[in-house]
Coordinates of C-alpha atoms in Angstrom, one line a residue:
Chain M
X1 CA 29.7 36.1 34.8
X2 CA 30.7 33.5 37.3
X3 CA 31.0 30.5 34.9
X4 CA 32.7 30.1 31.6
X5 CA 32.0 27.1 29.3
X6 CA 34.7 26.8 26.6
X7 CA 34.7 25.0 23.3
X8 CA 38.1 23.4 23.2
X9 CA 38.7 24.7 19.7
X10 CA 39.7 28.1 21.2
X11 CA 42.5 26.5 23.3
X12 CA 44.7 24.7 20.9
X13 CA 45.5 24.1 17.2
X14 CA 47.1 21.0 15.9
X15 CA 48.1 19.7 19.3
X16 CA 49.6 23.0 20.6
X17 CA 48.1 25.5 23.0
X18 CA 47.4 28.9 21.5
X19 CA 50.0 31.2 23.0
X20 CA 48.6 33.1 26.0
X21 CA 45.5 31.0 26.4
X22 CA 46.7 28.8 29.4
X23 CA 47.7 32.0 31.3
X24 CA 44.3 33.7 30.5
X25 CA 42.5 30.7 31.9
X26 CA 44.7 30.5 35.0
X27 CA 43.9 34.2 35.7
X28 CA 40.2 33.6 35.3
X29 CA 40.4 30.6 37.7
X30 CA 42.2 32.7 40.3
X31 CA 39.4 35.2 40.0
X32 CA 37.1 32.4 41.2
X33 CA 35.4 31.7 37.9
X34 CA 34.1 28.2 37.3
X35 CA 35.6 26.9 34.0
X36 CA 34.3 24.0 32.0
X37 CA 35.8 22.5 28.8
X38 CA 33.0 21.5 26.4
X39 CA 34.0 19.2 23.5
X40 CA 32.0 17.3 20.9
X41 CA 34.9 14.9 20.3
X42 CA 33.4 11.5 21.2
X43 CA 36.6 9.6 21.0
X44 CA 38.0 11.0 24.2
X45 CA 37.0 10.3 27.8
X46 CA 36.8 13.0 30.4
X47 CA 40.1 11.8 31.8
X48 CA 41.8 12.0 28.5
X49 CA 40.6 15.5 27.8
X50 CA 41.6 16.7 31.3
X51 CA 45.0 15.2 30.8
X52 CA 45.4 16.9 27.4
X53 CA 44.3 20.3 29.0
X54 CA 46.8 19.9 31.9
X55 CA 49.6 18.8 29.7
X56 CA 49.2 22.1 27.8
X57 CA 49.0 24.2 31.0
X58 CA 45.3 24.7 31.2
X59 CA 43.7 24.3 34.7
X60 CA 41.6 21.1 34.5
X61 CA 40.2 18.3 36.6
X62 CA 37.8 15.5 35.6
X63 CA 34.9 17.6 36.8
X64 CA 35.8 20.5 34.5
X65 CA 35.4 18.4 31.4
X66 CA 32.1 17.9 29.6
X67 CA 32.4 15.5 26.7
X68 CA 29.9 13.7 24.5
X69 CA 30.9 10.2 25.5
X70 CA 30.2 11.0 29.2
X71 CA 27.1 13.1 28.6
X72 CA 25.5 10.3 26.5
X73 CA 26.1 7.7 29.3
X74 CA 24.9 10.2 31.9
X75 CA 21.7 10.9 29.9
X76 CA 20.9 7.2 29.8
X77 CA 21.8 6.7 33.5
X78 CA 19.5 9.7 34.6
X79 CA 16.5 8.2 32.8
X80 CA 17.1 4.8 34.4
X81 CA 17.7 3.2 31.1
X82 CA 17.9 -0.6 31.6
X83 CA 18.1 -1.9 28.1
X84 CA 21.1 -2.4 25.9
X85 CA 22.6 0.2 23.6
X86 CA 23.5 -0.6 20.0
X87 CA 26.6 1.6 19.7
X88 CA 28.2 2.9 16.5
X89 CA 31.2 4.3 18.4
X90 CA 34.6 3.9 19.9
X91 CA 36.5 2.7 22.9
X92 CA 36.2 6.0 24.8
X93 CA 32.4 5.8 24.4
X94 CA 32.5 2.3 25.6
X95 CA 34.5 3.3 28.7
X96 CA 32.0 6.1 29.5
X97 CA 29.1 3.6 29.3
X98 CA 31.0 1.0 31.4
X99 CA 31.7 3.7 34.0
X100 CA 28.0 4.2 34.6
X101 CA 26.9 0.6 34.1
X102 CA 25.2 0.9 30.8
X103 CA 25.2 -2.2 28.7
X104 CA 26.1 -2.0 25.0
X105 CA 27.0 -4.0 21.9
X106 CA 28.4 -3.1 18.5
X107 CA 31.9 -1.9 19.2
X108 CA 34.8 -2.8 16.9
X109 CA 34.9 -4.1 13.3
X110 CA 31.7 -5.7 11.8
X111 CA 32.0 -6.0 8.1
X112 CA 30.7 -8.0 5.1
X113 CA 33.2 -10.6 4.0
X114 CA 35.6 -9.5 1.3
X115 CA 34.0 -11.9 -1.1
X116 CA 30.5 -10.5 -0.5
X117 CA 30.7 -7.7 -3.0
X118 CA 27.3 -7.7 -4.6
X119 CA 24.1 -6.4 -3.2
X120 CA 22.5 -9.9 -3.2
X121 CA 24.9 -11.2 -0.7
X122 CA 24.4 -8.2 1.5
X123 CA 20.7 -8.6 1.3
X124 CA 21.0 -11.8 3.3
X125 CA 21.2 -9.6 6.4
X126 CA 17.5 -9.0 5.7
X127 CA 16.7 -12.6 6.2
X128 CA 19.4 -14.0 8.3
X129 CA 20.1 -11.3 10.9
X130 CA 17.7 -11.0 13.9
X131 CA 17.7 -7.8 15.9
X132 CA 18.5 -8.2 19.6
X133 CA 15.2 -7.4 21.5
X134 CA 17.3 -6.2 24.5
X135 CA 18.5 -3.3 22.4
X136 CA 16.4 -0.2 23.2
X137 CA 18.7 2.6 22.1
X138 CA 21.0 3.4 19.3
X139 CA 23.9 5.7 20.1
X140 CA 26.0 7.0 17.2
X141 CA 29.4 8.7 17.6
X142 CA 32.8 8.7 15.9
X143 CA 33.5 5.2 14.7
X144 CA 36.5 4.5 12.5
X145 CA 35.0 1.0 11.9
X146 CA 31.7 2.3 10.4
X147 CA 30.6 -0.3 7.9
X148 CA 27.6 -1.3 5.8
X149 CA 26.7 -4.0 8.4
X150 CA 26.7 -1.4 11.2
X151 CA 24.5 0.8 9.0
X152 CA 21.9 -2.0 8.5
X153 CA 21.8 -2.8 12.3
X154 CA 21.8 0.8 13.5
X155 CA 19.2 1.9 11.0
X156 CA 17.0 -1.0 11.8
X157 CA 17.1 -0.3 15.6
X158 CA 16.7 3.5 15.0
X159 CA 13.7 3.0 12.7
X160 CA 11.8 1.5 15.6
X161 CA 10.2 4.5 17.2
X162 CA 10.1 2.7 20.6
X163 CA 13.9 2.8 20.7
X164 CA 15.9 5.9 21.7
X165 CA 18.0 7.3 18.9
X166 CA 21.0 9.4 20.2
X167 CA 24.0 10.9 18.5
X168 CA 27.0 12.5 20.2
X169 CA 27.2 15.3 17.6
X170 CA 26.8 16.1 14.0
X171 CA 30.0 18.0 13.1
X172 CA 30.3 17.3 9.3
X173 CA 34.2 17.2 9.2
X174 CA 37.1 17.9 11.4
X175 CA 39.2 21.0 11.2
X176 CA 42.4 20.2 9.3
X177 CA 45.2 22.4 8.0
X178 CA 45.8 20.6 4.7
X179 CA 43.9 19.3 1.8
X180 CA 43.0 15.8 3.1
X181 CA 39.4 15.9 4.4
X182 CA 38.7 14.1 7.6
X183 CA 35.0 13.2 7.9
X184 CA 33.3 14.0 11.2
X185 CA 30.7 12.2 13.2
X186 CA 27.9 14.0 11.3
X187 CA 29.0 12.0 8.2
X188 CA 28.6 8.8 10.2
X189 CA 25.3 9.8 11.8
X190 CA 23.9 10.5 8.2
X191 CA 24.5 6.8 7.3
X192 CA 22.0 5.9 10.1
X193 CA 19.5 8.7 10.1
X194 CA 18.9 8.7 6.3
X195 CA 17.8 5.0 6.0
X196 CA 16.1 5.1 9.4
X197 CA 14.1 8.2 8.3
X198 CA 14.5 9.7 11.8
X199 CA 16.5 12.5 13.4
X200 CA 18.6 11.6 16.4
X201 CA 18.6 13.5 19.7
X202 CA 22.0 15.3 19.8
X203 CA 23.9 15.0 23.0
X204 CA 26.7 17.5 22.3
X205 CA 26.8 21.1 21.0
X206 CA 24.5 22.8 19.8
X207 CA 22.1 20.7 21.9
X208 CA 21.2 21.6 25.5
X209 CA 22.0 18.3 27.3
X210 CA 25.5 19.5 28.3
X211 CA 24.3 22.7 29.9
X212 CA 21.4 20.9 31.5
X213 CA 23.9 18.7 33.2
X214 CA 26.1 21.7 34.3
X215 CA 23.0 23.3 35.7
X216 CA 21.9 20.2 37.6
X217 CA 25.3 18.9 38.8
X218 CA 27.3 22.1 39.2
X219 CA 24.5 24.7 39.7
X220 CA 25.4 26.8 36.7
X221 CA 22.8 29.6 36.0
X222 CA 22.1 30.6 32.5
X223 CA 22.3 34.4 33.3
X224 CA 25.7 34.0 34.9
X225 CA 27.3 31.8 32.3
X226 CA 29.0 32.6 29.0
X227 CA 29.8 30.2 26.2
X228 CA 33.1 30.9 24.5
X229 CA 33.9 29.1 21.2
X230 CA 35.2 29.3 17.7
X231 CA 32.3 27.7 15.8
X232 CA 29.0 29.4 15.1
X233 CA 27.1 26.1 14.4
X234 CA 28.2 24.3 17.5
X235 CA 29.5 26.7 20.2
X236 CA 27.5 29.9 19.5
X237 CA 24.4 27.9 18.6
X238 CA 24.6 26.1 21.9
X239 CA 24.8 29.4 23.7
X240 CA 21.7 30.6 21.9
X241 CA 19.8 27.3 22.5
X242 CA 20.6 27.3 26.2
X243 CA 19.8 31.0 26.6
X244 CA 23.3 32.0 27.7
X245 CA 25.5 34.7 26.4
X246 CA 28.1 33.7 23.9
X247 CA 31.5 35.0 22.7
X248 CA 33.1 34.1 19.3
X249 CA 36.9 33.7 19.3
X250 CA 38.4 34.4 15.9
X251 CA 41.3 32.0 16.1
X252 CA 39.3 29.0 14.7
X253 CA 36.6 27.8 12.4
X254 CA 34.5 31.0 11.8
X255 CA 35.2 34.6 11.1
X256 CA 33.2 37.9 11.2
X257 CA 32.2 37.4 7.6
X258 CA 30.4 34.2 8.6
X259 CA 28.7 36.2 11.4
X260 CA 27.5 38.7 8.9
X261 CA 26.2 35.9 6.7
X262 CA 24.2 34.6 9.6
X263 CA 22.8 38.1 10.4
X264 CA 21.7 38.5 6.8
X265 CA 20.4 34.9 6.3
X266 CA 16.9 34.2 4.9
X267 CA 16.7 31.4 7.5
X268 CA 15.2 32.8 10.8
X269 CA 17.0 30.2 12.9
X270 CA 20.3 31.1 11.3
X271 CA 19.8 34.8 12.0
X272 CA 19.7 34.0 15.7
X273 CA 23.0 32.2 15.7
X274 CA 25.1 35.4 16.3
X275 CA 27.4 35.8 19.2
X276 CA 26.9 38.5 21.9
X277 CA 30.6 39.3 21.8
X278 CA 33.7 38.5 19.8
X279 CA 37.4 38.6 20.5
X280 CA 40.5 38.1 18.4
X281 CA 42.0 35.4 20.6
X282 CA 41.2 34.0 24.0
X283 CA 44.7 35.1 25.0
X284 CA 43.6 38.8 24.5
X285 CA 41.1 38.3 27.3
X286 CA 44.0 37.5 29.7
X287 CA 45.6 40.8 28.9
X288 CA 42.4 42.7 29.9
X289 CA 42.1 40.9 33.3
Chain Z
X1 CA 3.3 7.4 -27.3
X2 CA 5.9 5.4 -29.2
X3 CA 8.3 4.8 -26.3
X4 CA 7.9 3.6 -22.7
X5 CA 10.5 4.0 -20.0
X6 CA 9.8 1.8 -17.1
X7 CA 11.1 1.9 -13.5
X8 CA 11.8 -1.8 -12.7
X9 CA 9.8 -1.4 -9.4
X10 CA 6.6 -1.8 -11.4
X11 CA 7.7 -5.2 -12.8
X12 CA 8.5 -7.4 -9.8
X13 CA 8.3 -7.7 -6.0
X14 CA 10.7 -9.7 -3.9
X15 CA 12.2 -11.5 -7.0
X16 CA 8.8 -12.4 -8.5
X17 CA 7.1 -10.8 -11.5
X18 CA 3.8 -9.0 -10.7
X19 CA 1.1 -11.2 -12.3
X20 CA 0.0 -10.0 -15.7
X21 CA 3.0 -7.6 -16.1
X22 CA 5.0 -9.7 -18.5
X23 CA 2.0 -10.2 -20.7
X24 CA 1.2 -6.5 -20.7
X25 CA 4.7 -5.7 -21.9
X26 CA 4.7 -8.4 -24.6
X27 CA 1.5 -6.9 -26.0
X28 CA 3.0 -3.4 -26.0
X29 CA 6.1 -4.7 -27.7
X30 CA 3.9 -6.4 -30.4
X31 CA 2.2 -3.1 -30.9
X32 CA 5.6 -1.7 -31.9
X33 CA 6.3 0.3 -28.7
X34 CA 9.9 0.8 -27.8
X35 CA 10.4 -0.4 -24.2
X36 CA 13.3 0.6 -21.9
X37 CA 13.9 -0.7 -18.3
X38 CA 15.4 2.1 -16.2
X39 CA 16.9 1.1 -12.9
X40 CA 18.9 3.0 -10.2
X41 CA 20.4 -0.2 -8.9
X42 CA 24.1 0.3 -9.4
X43 CA 25.0 -3.3 -8.4
X44 CA 23.7 -4.8 -11.6
X45 CA 25.2 -4.6 -15.1
X46 CA 22.9 -4.2 -18.2
X47 CA 23.4 -7.9 -19.0
X48 CA 22.4 -8.9 -15.4
X49 CA 19.2 -6.8 -15.6
X50 CA 18.3 -8.1 -19.0
X51 CA 18.7 -11.7 -17.8
X52 CA 16.6 -11.0 -14.8
X53 CA 13.9 -9.5 -17.0
X54 CA 13.9 -12.4 -19.5
X55 CA 13.9 -15.0 -16.7
X56 CA 10.6 -13.4 -15.5
X57 CA 9.1 -13.3 -19.0
X58 CA 9.7 -9.7 -19.8
X59 CA 10.9 -8.9 -23.3
X60 CA 14.5 -7.5 -22.9
X61 CA 17.8 -7.2 -24.6
X62 CA 20.9 -5.5 -23.5
X63 CA 19.8 -2.4 -25.5
X64 CA 16.6 -2.1 -23.6
X65 CA 18.3 -1.8 -20.2
X66 CA 19.3 1.6 -18.8
X67 CA 21.2 1.2 -15.5
X68 CA 23.3 3.6 -13.5
X69 CA 26.6 1.6 -13.7
X70 CA 26.5 1.8 -17.5
X71 CA 25.2 5.4 -17.7
X72 CA 28.0 6.6 -15.4
X73 CA 30.7 4.9 -17.6
X74 CA 29.0 6.3 -20.8
X75 CA 28.8 9.8 -19.3
X76 CA 32.6 9.7 -18.7
X77 CA 33.3 8.2 -22.1
X78 CA 31.2 10.8 -23.9
X79 CA 33.2 13.7 -22.3
X80 CA 36.5 12.0 -23.3
X81 CA 37.5 11.6 -19.7
X82 CA 41.1 10.4 -19.6
X83 CA 41.8 10.5 -15.9
X84 CA 41.3 7.9 -13.3
X85 CA 38.1 7.4 -11.3
X86 CA 38.1 7.0 -7.5
X87 CA 35.2 4.7 -7.1
X88 CA 33.1 3.9 -4.0
X89 CA 31.2 1.1 -5.7
X90 CA 31.0 -2.6 -6.6
X91 CA 32.0 -5.2 -9.2
X92 CA 29.1 -4.3 -11.6
X93 CA 30.2 -0.7 -11.7
X94 CA 33.8 -1.9 -12.3
X95 CA 32.6 -4.1 -15.2
X96 CA 30.8 -1.1 -16.7
X97 CA 33.8 1.1 -16.5
X98 CA 36.1 -1.7 -17.9
X99 CA 33.7 -2.1 -20.8
X100 CA 34.2 1.5 -21.9
X101 CA 37.9 1.6 -21.0
X102 CA 37.6 4.0 -18.1
X103 CA 40.4 3.5 -15.4
X104 CA 39.5 3.4 -11.8
X105 CA 40.7 2.5 -8.3
X106 CA 39.1 2.0 -4.9
X107 CA 37.1 -1.2 -5.4
X108 CA 36.9 -3.8 -2.6
X109 CA 37.6 -3.5 1.2
X110 CA 39.8 -0.7 2.4
X111 CA 39.5 -0.4 6.2
X112 CA 41.4 0.8 9.3
X113 CA 43.1 -2.1 11.1
X114 CA 41.0 -3.6 13.9
X115 CA 43.5 -2.2 16.4
X116 CA 43.2 1.4 15.2
X117 CA 40.1 2.3 17.1
X118 CA 40.8 5.8 18.3
X119 CA 40.6 9.0 16.3
X120 CA 44.3 9.7 16.7
X121 CA 45.3 6.5 14.8
X122 CA 42.8 7.4 12.0
X123 CA 44.1 10.9 11.8
X124 CA 47.4 9.5 10.5
X125 CA 45.7 9.4 7.1
X126 CA 45.9 13.1 7.2
X127 CA 49.6 13.0 7.2
X128 CA 50.5 9.6 5.7
X129 CA 48.1 9.2 2.8
X130 CA 48.8 11.1 -0.5
X131 CA 46.0 11.6 -3.0
X132 CA 46.7 10.1 -6.4
X133 CA 47.1 13.0 -8.9
X134 CA 45.7 10.8 -11.7
X135 CA 42.3 10.7 -10.0
X136 CA 40.1 13.4 -11.6
X137 CA 36.6 12.0 -10.7
X138 CA 34.8 10.5 -7.7
X139 CA 32.0 8.1 -8.5
X140 CA 29.9 6.9 -5.6
X141 CA 27.4 4.0 -5.9
X142 CA 26.3 1.1 -3.8
X143 CA 29.3 -0.2 -1.9
X144 CA 28.9 -2.9 0.7
X145 CA 32.6 -2.2 1.7
X146 CA 32.0 1.4 2.5
X147 CA 34.5 2.4 5.2
X148 CA 36.0 5.3 7.0
X149 CA 39.1 5.1 4.9
X150 CA 37.0 5.3 1.7
X151 CA 35.1 8.3 3.2
X152 CA 38.4 10.1 3.8
X153 CA 39.7 9.4 0.3
X154 CA 36.4 10.0 -1.6
X155 CA 35.7 13.2 0.4
X156 CA 39.2 14.5 -0.3
X157 CA 39.0 13.9 -4.0
X158 CA 35.4 15.3 -4.2
X159 CA 36.3 18.5 -2.2
X160 CA 38.7 19.4 -5.0
X161 CA 36.4 21.5 -7.3
X162 CA 38.6 20.6 -10.3
X163 CA 37.5 16.9 -10.0
X164 CA 34.2 15.6 -11.2
X165 CA 31.9 14.3 -8.4
X166 CA 29.3 11.8 -9.7
X167 CA 26.8 9.5 -7.8
X168 CA 24.8 6.8 -9.4
X169 CA 21.7 7.6 -7.3
X170 CA 20.5 8.8 -3.9
X171 CA 17.8 6.4 -2.9
X172 CA 17.9 6.5 0.9
X173 CA 17.0 2.9 1.5
X174 CA 15.9 -0.2 -0.4
X175 CA 12.3 -1.3 -0.4
X176 CA 11.9 -4.3 1.9
X177 CA 9.0 -6.2 3.2
X178 CA 10.1 -6.7 6.8
X179 CA 11.5 -4.7 9.7
X180 CA 15.2 -4.9 8.8
X181 CA 16.3 -1.6 7.1
X182 CA 18.6 -1.9 4.1
X183 CA 20.4 1.4 3.5
X184 CA 20.4 2.6 -0.1
X185 CA 23.1 4.3 -2.1
X186 CA 21.9 7.7 -0.8
X187 CA 23.1 6.8 2.7
X188 CA 26.5 6.0 1.2
X189 CA 26.6 9.2 -0.9
X190 CA 25.9 11.2 2.2
X191 CA 29.2 10.0 3.8
X192 CA 31.1 11.7 1.0
X193 CA 29.1 14.8 0.1
X194 CA 28.7 16.0 3.8
X195 CA 32.5 16.1 4.6
X196 CA 33.2 17.2 1.0
X197 CA 30.7 20.1 1.3
X198 CA 29.6 19.5 -2.3
X199 CA 26.6 18.0 -4.1
X200 CA 27.3 15.2 -6.6
X201 CA 25.9 15.1 -10.2
X202 CA 23.3 12.3 -10.1
X203 CA 23.5 9.8 -13.0
X204 CA 20.3 7.9 -12.3
X205 CA 16.7 8.9 -11.6
X206 CA 15.5 11.6 -11.1
X207 CA 18.4 13.1 -13.1
X208 CA 18.2 13.6 -16.8
X209 CA 21.3 11.7 -18.0
X210 CA 19.4 8.5 -18.7
X211 CA 16.9 10.1 -20.9
X212 CA 19.6 12.2 -22.6
X213 CA 21.3 9.0 -23.6
X214 CA 18.0 7.4 -24.8
X215 CA 17.4 10.5 -26.9
X216 CA 20.9 10.5 -28.4
X217 CA 21.4 6.8 -28.9
X218 CA 17.9 5.6 -29.5
X219 CA 16.2 8.7 -30.9
X220 CA 13.5 8.9 -28.2
X221 CA 11.5 12.1 -28.3
X222 CA 10.2 13.7 -25.1
X223 CA 6.7 14.3 -26.5
X224 CA 6.3 10.6 -27.6
X225 CA 7.7 9.0 -24.4
X226 CA 6.0 8.1 -21.1
X227 CA 7.8 7.3 -17.9
X228 CA 6.1 4.6 -15.9
X229 CA 7.1 4.0 -12.3
X230 CA 6.1 3.4 -8.7
X231 CA 8.2 6.1 -7.0
X232 CA 7.4 9.8 -7.0
X233 CA 10.9 10.9 -5.9
X234 CA 12.8 8.9 -8.6
X235 CA 10.5 7.8 -11.5
X236 CA 7.9 10.5 -11.6
X237 CA 10.4 13.2 -10.8
X238 CA 12.5 12.0 -13.7
X239 CA 9.5 12.3 -16.0
X240 CA 9.0 15.9 -14.8
X241 CA 12.7 16.8 -15.1
X242 CA 12.9 15.4 -18.6
X243 CA 9.7 17.0 -19.8
X244 CA 8.0 13.7 -20.5
X245 CA 4.6 12.4 -19.4
X246 CA 4.5 10.1 -16.4
X247 CA 2.3 7.4 -15.0
X248 CA 2.4 6.3 -11.3
X249 CA 1.7 2.6 -10.8
X250 CA 0.2 1.9 -7.4
X251 CA 1.8 -1.5 -6.8
X252 CA 5.0 -0.1 -5.2
X253 CA 6.5 2.6 -3.1
X254 CA 4.0 5.4 -3.3
X255 CA 0.2 5.8 -3.2
X256 CA -2.4 8.5 -4.0
X257 CA -2.1 9.9 -0.5
X258 CA 1.5 10.7 -1.3
X259 CA 0.5 12.3 -4.6
X260 CA -1.9 14.5 -2.7
X261 CA 0.8 15.5 -0.2
X262 CA 3.0 16.6 -3.1
X263 CA 0.1 18.5 -4.7
X264 CA -0.5 20.4 -1.4
X265 CA 3.2 20.8 -0.5
X266 CA 4.7 24.2 0.5
X267 CA 7.7 23.4 -1.6
X268 CA 7.1 24.5 -5.2
X269 CA 9.5 21.9 -6.5
X270 CA 7.5 19.1 -4.7
X271 CA 4.2 20.4 -6.1
X272 CA 5.5 19.7 -9.6
X273 CA 6.3 16.0 -8.8
X274 CA 2.8 14.7 -9.7
X275 CA 2.1 12.1 -12.3
X276 CA 0.0 12.8 -15.4
X277 CA -1.7 9.4 -15.0
X278 CA -2.0 6.6 -12.5
X279 CA -3.0 3.0 -12.7
X280 CA -3.5 0.2 -10.1
X281 CA -1.1 -2.2 -11.7
X282 CA 0.9 -2.3 -14.9
X283 CA -1.0 -5.6 -15.6
X284 CA -4.2 -3.6 -15.8
X285 CA -2.8 -1.7 -18.8
X286 CA -2.4 -5.1 -20.6
X287 CA -6.2 -5.7 -20.2
X288 CA -7.0 -2.4 -21.9
X289 CA -4.8 -3.1 -25.0

């Protein structure tokens, strides 16, 4: 293997590096391996992720970071998209679109007035709001200002089959260590795709757009790359979808019981989502080098 | 048949009665048939629906209206629920809960501050917000103030298996006659059930709670009742689930092509959702009487 793509879930927990992981990655870098950090988190720019990595002692530059905000902008740039994006998103996604000159609207709060509590007053959007004909794409990511008005607008644009419909990722919730549930982007994407009756094209894991970019821009070859991650549904499934080897790290979301469940699943797609290797912690890899 | 349960979609379109329908229902009433209006719309009280019916010339009293706001409150009342409800809902649902003395919280706007755009600032809910131990039920209905903060709170309560998790209905979108998509309660329910990893108990169609109430309170018998409606997924499926005959009216959501699709479906549940009868318009029935 000459290249390693890493889900960031294997690197840190609750804002702290997993002991031994920074050293393991430094060793791999010294051995000449290309390392890429691959995250579905759409509320961080590449620069922010690179900073976070370096602050924890991981070797990282802008070029080593693959994040869904940047990949979404790059995807539109590469297809010479000239329309406007209706974005359900955040300031990091906005920064990524700005960087590549993609126009957008929809960022920030957009709510019904506090007094407009009944359905009838909301239904006025049906008669009073006019879609912007410049909008040719809906991009949905993490948006703490998700609202019913945004759902109406995004679903209307997405239901037009002539428009692109992209989502950064569909993670249903975020990993947390206590009982408060933090909904993920998948919960926000659902508010658009259900009324629009249409599935979005997923920019992040387990989609293939990230590896496609790494292949085109950095020359990564499928047979010489390994995807390392802690989540079967995103990391390992991305490996499977891209035809690259994968390794499950057991410090995070999924354990070997979940791997067995997939192996014994009735769903043929699920049965494929099994890693080629597994390891207790990424730090362990450092000890073997 | 001595009793007729009617989805309100067969009565009006865009705020106007379908011609001939009020007369058909008056005739049926004069023949001694019991008539019940059954609506999934959670943003109307029984009184509001009865008023709307009467204003259009349909025979209706409070007792003839079965709506999801009322049924949800009645469901909790009948199980002697003494806790508090965390409600993602609207003022009509609040009125229905008030009427039966059920306590609730969560109504109205509850948003992150405009400045809190990044994920990190939202994540503070994980550390700063404390669930109310009095809350023992989550009830999700139509809520034009749906927000990320509400998603966090509702998903947290719903993920606790000791709490009840109810939803008024799961209609994905509302029927409209132009290109603007109006998301339905199903799109709002998804924002809670996806991060909570749990399916709600559905109070409205196609669930059985409405007919159970009609049986208990009004003595309706399955073999002497017919469900008339325009939607296969809600009206006809309710008929099937309750073991009552059903009639599809072709003035609304579904046509005979959709019936054929269900008949030929690979999904055995879908194959059951086929009406016993169909008719062009409910008005036509009036001509036959």
